[in-house]
Amino acid sequence: MKQKYLFLLLSALLVLFVALLYADFQQQLDNENPKNQILLRKIGDELLRSSKDSTSKVLPIQKISANEFHIAFENQLPITPDSLVAIVQRNLNQSNFSKDYAVQVIACSTKKVVYGFVHSAHAKETVISCLGRKLPMGCYTIAVQFIPQKTIFSRNKTIIIGSIILVLLVLLFRIGYKKKTRTVPKSATGETLQIGKYDFHYEQHVVYYEGLKIPLTVKESKLLYIFFTSPNVIIDRNELQKEVWENEGVIVTRSLDMFISKLRKKLDKDPSVRIVNSHGVGYKLEVG
């Protein structure tokens, strides 16, 4: 049950992780949208026109990072905060950019921010000040920085979730590996195990075929039990050796093949039961 719940949790986190990556990728695509780039130039054009300049140029938009763009001008211009706020909001409302953004007016000579405001999709978090105070004629750069929406996790949180998924994958692998390991019972239950036409009694180390008693050694009995737990599945040689000889020191590789050969001979009366060798991998018990 623990493995089931861990698998469900892992699946949910994987879906969330993929969704976060997609959201981040989609935001990147939106920022690269030609329409958005044109709207940024339009902001520059309208600022020039609001200052009665219809001839000078808006310089090419500078992409500083995935979420930050700079609008620069050929000539100097005055900046009126009221006009700047209105022009930016009107144009960005038509874009696919995040509706959370910060706008800064940077003086070219000092590289200092001489005006700025923050716009949020939530009106209460919008911060606009110093309206009605006109900045004098000068060389300015308008920096627009888009803030990932609060419904989208930050990159750091995405990395954290990815790390959690990695840890869960390791745990899931280890649980799966432990469950795959076949522990031979230390004390037999006396239960009769059916393998084809054979009745297998692990405690007595014996199989019966139509009443005929066929004795097994302890190791043959262990091997047969391991095969019984996973019929028609190839079991790795190393796993077989570990299960049968793990408490007996050094393992001689040929010992496994020898015991398998002896066990085959004792199970040769029922053609539907075969121990098949997968060369270089291991063995499997085929029960037809």
XYZ file of C-alpha atoms in Angstrom:
288
model
C 0.000 0.000 0.000
C 2.854 2.375 0.808
C 4.249 1.812 -2.662
C 0.827 2.554 -4.184
C 0.453 5.854 -2.336
C 4.049 6.813 -3.108
C 3.416 6.123 -6.780
C 0.248 8.274 -6.736
C 2.112 11.122 -5.000
C 4.944 10.849 -7.488
C 2.487 10.933 -10.404
C 0.808 14.058 -9.017
C 4.168 15.801 -8.555
C 5.235 14.846 -12.066
C 2.049 16.360 -13.481
C 2.656 19.534 -11.427
C 6.296 19.673 -12.510
C 5.363 19.343 -16.192
C 2.672 22.008 -15.755
C 5.203 24.387 -14.195
C 7.700 23.806 -16.975
C 4.978 24.340 -19.557
C 3.816 27.553 -17.876
C 7.385 28.845 -17.778
C 7.923 27.846 -21.424
C 4.621 29.446 -22.439
C 5.617 32.677 -20.702
C 8.861 32.648 -22.683
C 6.901 32.193 -25.912
C 4.544 35.031 -24.990
C 7.481 37.349 -24.346
C 8.879 36.488 -27.793
C 5.549 37.159 -29.524
C 6.122 39.723 -32.341
C 2.900 41.486 -31.396
C 4.273 42.119 -27.899
C 7.507 43.500 -29.312
C 5.531 45.874 -31.549
C 3.468 47.045 -28.571
C 6.685 47.933 -26.729
C 7.779 50.049 -29.712
C 4.316 51.592 -29.785
C 4.802 52.682 -26.153
C 7.972 54.505 -27.227
C 6.242 56.049 -30.233
C 3.327 57.346 -28.150
C 5.719 58.817 -25.573
C 7.484 60.744 -28.341
C 4.203 61.951 -29.792
C 2.948 63.020 -26.358
C 6.032 65.287 -26.186
C 5.224 66.733 -29.648
C 8.002 64.745 -31.360
C 6.777 63.014 -34.528
C 10.091 62.698 -36.377
C 12.769 61.133 -34.176
C 13.076 57.377 -33.868
C 12.436 54.768 -31.207
C 15.613 52.695 -31.097
C 15.434 48.877 -31.392
C 13.941 47.256 -28.301
C 16.665 45.779 -26.094
C 15.931 42.404 -24.513
C 17.887 42.409 -21.250
C 16.536 39.051 -20.012
C 13.577 36.770 -20.588
C 11.348 39.163 -18.640
C 13.008 42.565 -19.014
C 13.008 44.930 -21.997
C 14.406 48.418 -22.506
C 12.911 51.132 -24.716
C 15.435 53.764 -25.824
C 15.137 56.867 -28.003
C 17.159 58.622 -30.701
C 16.682 62.083 -29.153
C 15.983 63.547 -25.766
C 12.409 63.919 -24.547
C 10.531 65.078 -21.435
C 8.669 62.421 -19.404
C 5.267 63.134 -17.891
C 4.441 60.353 -15.359
C 0.678 60.665 -16.002
C 1.167 60.062 -19.741
C 3.748 57.317 -19.189
C 1.442 55.337 -16.877
C -1.566 55.695 -19.185
C 0.380 54.783 -22.347
C 2.062 51.743 -20.787
C -1.132 50.378 -19.221
C -3.173 50.842 -22.392
C -0.670 49.007 -24.585
C 0.299 46.219 -22.214
C -3.345 45.409 -21.552
C -3.457 44.350 -25.237
C -0.401 42.080 -24.916
C 0.246 38.516 -23.740
C 2.844 39.759 -21.279
C 2.304 39.149 -17.575
C -0.078 41.730 -16.149
C 2.300 42.168 -13.230
C 5.171 44.465 -14.203
C 7.440 47.246 -13.008
C 8.343 50.274 -15.141
C 11.408 52.400 -14.432
C 12.657 55.558 -16.108
C 16.464 55.499 -16.145
C 18.586 58.577 -16.800
C 21.183 57.784 -19.491
C 23.930 59.881 -17.910
C 23.752 58.554 -14.330
C 22.034 55.176 -14.893
C 19.850 56.044 -11.923
C 16.105 55.467 -11.718
C 14.373 58.847 -11.775
C 10.800 57.554 -11.845
C 8.963 54.240 -11.625
C 5.699 52.482 -10.907
C 4.418 48.959 -10.372
C 1.313 47.539 -12.009
C -0.423 44.415 -10.727
C -3.301 42.285 -11.968
C -4.661 42.877 -8.466
C -5.519 46.562 -8.263
C -4.658 46.765 -4.547
C -1.037 45.877 -5.284
C -0.537 48.510 -8.000
C 1.837 51.277 -6.840
C 1.808 54.580 -8.745
C 3.229 57.793 -7.277
C 4.494 61.260 -8.219
C 1.813 61.921 -10.819
C 1.711 65.482 -12.090
C 5.488 65.974 -11.740
C 7.051 66.283 -15.178
C 10.633 65.138 -15.749
C 12.669 67.691 -17.739
C 13.985 67.176 -21.250
C 16.704 64.544 -21.158
C 17.998 61.212 -22.352
C 15.925 58.432 -20.787
C 15.533 54.672 -21.109
C 12.249 53.020 -20.187
C 12.877 49.657 -18.480
C 9.887 47.293 -18.397
C 10.297 44.227 -16.185
C 7.567 41.595 -16.189
C 6.955 39.725 -12.938
C 5.778 36.081 -13.153
C 2.172 35.858 -12.055
C 1.539 34.543 -8.570
C -0.294 31.532 -9.961
C 3.001 30.389 -11.469
C 5.729 29.042 -9.208
C 9.103 30.658 -9.301
C 12.017 28.859 -10.928
C 13.436 28.082 -7.475
C 10.234 26.343 -6.441
C 10.268 24.389 -9.702
C 13.795 23.200 -8.894
C 12.686 22.197 -5.396
C 9.763 20.195 -6.767
C 12.076 18.559 -9.288
C 14.416 17.567 -6.448
C 11.508 16.092 -4.463
C 10.495 14.051 -7.507
C 14.054 12.762 -7.868
C 14.126 11.681 -4.211
C 10.736 9.956 -4.577
C 11.946 8.172 -7.690
C 14.922 6.813 -5.753
C 12.648 5.702 -2.900
C 10.217 4.098 -5.329
C 13.073 2.256 -7.024
C 14.412 0.994 -3.704
C 10.971 -0.126 -2.537
C 10.408 -1.841 -5.862
C 13.796 -3.511 -5.643
C 13.138 -4.709 -2.114
C 9.765 -6.074 -3.131
C 11.366 -7.805 -6.071
C 13.893 -9.544 -3.781
C 12.505 -12.954 -2.943
C 13.109 -13.897 0.638
C 13.132 -17.645 1.069
C 11.087 -18.487 4.169
C 13.232 -19.291 7.187
C 10.542 -21.491 8.672
C 8.262 -23.384 6.344
C 4.532 -23.180 6.680
C 3.876 -26.727 5.545
C 1.845 -25.333 2.655
C 1.793 -27.384 -0.535
C 2.887 -25.331 -3.536
C 1.619 -26.361 -6.967
C 4.109 -26.198 -9.853
C 2.581 -27.780 -12.925
C 1.827 -31.371 -11.916
C 4.304 -31.225 -9.046
C 3.387 -30.760 -5.390
C 6.230 -28.843 -3.742
C 6.804 -29.045 0.013
C 9.470 -26.549 0.908
C 9.795 -27.570 4.576
C 10.379 -31.211 3.714
C 12.573 -30.313 0.687
C 10.651 -32.626 -1.558
C 8.388 -32.600 -4.624
C 5.766 -35.190 -5.489
C 4.825 -36.180 -9.007
C 1.654 -38.289 -9.148
C 2.561 -39.761 -5.774
C 6.235 -40.284 -6.616
C 8.482 -38.673 -4.003
C 11.471 -36.731 -5.401
C 13.885 -35.512 -2.673
C 15.565 -32.104 -2.999
C 18.646 -30.683 -1.338
C 18.290 -27.536 0.756
C 19.756 -25.381 -2.022
C 17.609 -27.022 -4.705
C 14.592 -26.342 -2.526
C 15.584 -22.679 -2.129
C 16.103 -22.297 -5.873
C 12.753 -23.891 -6.671
C 10.992 -21.620 -4.196
C 12.538 -18.529 -5.796
C 11.429 -19.710 -9.242
C 7.955 -20.469 -7.840
C 7.536 -16.859 -6.659
C 8.145 -15.518 -10.202
C 7.022 -18.039 -12.822
C 7.870 -17.210 -16.463
C 10.109 -14.320 -15.351
C 13.882 -14.220 -15.943
C 15.700 -13.992 -12.614
C 19.189 -12.532 -12.667
C 22.070 -14.908 -11.907
C 23.460 -12.558 -9.257
C 20.106 -12.445 -7.484
C 19.846 -16.224 -7.442
C 23.370 -16.556 -6.067
C 22.753 -13.919 -3.417
C 19.492 -15.508 -2.244
C 20.816 -19.044 -2.021
C 24.460 -18.526 -1.009
C 24.404 -15.117 0.709
C 25.361 -16.521 4.143
C 27.956 -19.006 2.943
C 30.912 -16.810 2.019
C 32.539 -17.048 -1.412
C 30.282 -18.142 -4.271
C 31.612 -20.363 -7.030
C 29.872 -19.250 -10.214
C 29.595 -22.778 -11.605
C 27.755 -23.876 -8.446
C 24.578 -22.216 -9.651
C 24.710 -23.929 -13.041
C 25.352 -27.279 -11.368
C 22.379 -26.961 -9.037
C 20.136 -25.767 -11.867
C 21.181 -28.817 -13.913
C 20.322 -31.171 -11.044
C 17.000 -29.432 -10.429
C 16.089 -29.740 -14.127
C 16.581 -33.519 -13.988
C 14.280 -33.757 -10.970
C 11.585 -31.787 -12.793
C 11.802 -33.613 -16.120
C 8.647 -35.692 -15.693
C 6.248 -32.819 -16.499
C 7.014 -31.335 -19.973
C 5.038 -28.175 -19.074
C 7.633 -27.300 -16.409
C 11.032 -26.171 -17.679
C 13.935 -24.179 -16.290
C 15.215 -22.104 -19.209
C 18.602 -20.399 -19.432
C 18.789 -16.803 -20.698
C 22.416 -16.643 -21.777
C 24.448 -14.156 -19.773
C 21.378 -12.970 -17.815
C 19.833 -15.676 -15.668
C 17.172 -18.366 -15.542
C 13.398 -18.570 -15.570
C 10.866 -21.240 -14.669
C 8.432 -21.779 -17.532
C 5.127 -23.261 -16.482
C 2.824 -23.932 -19.410
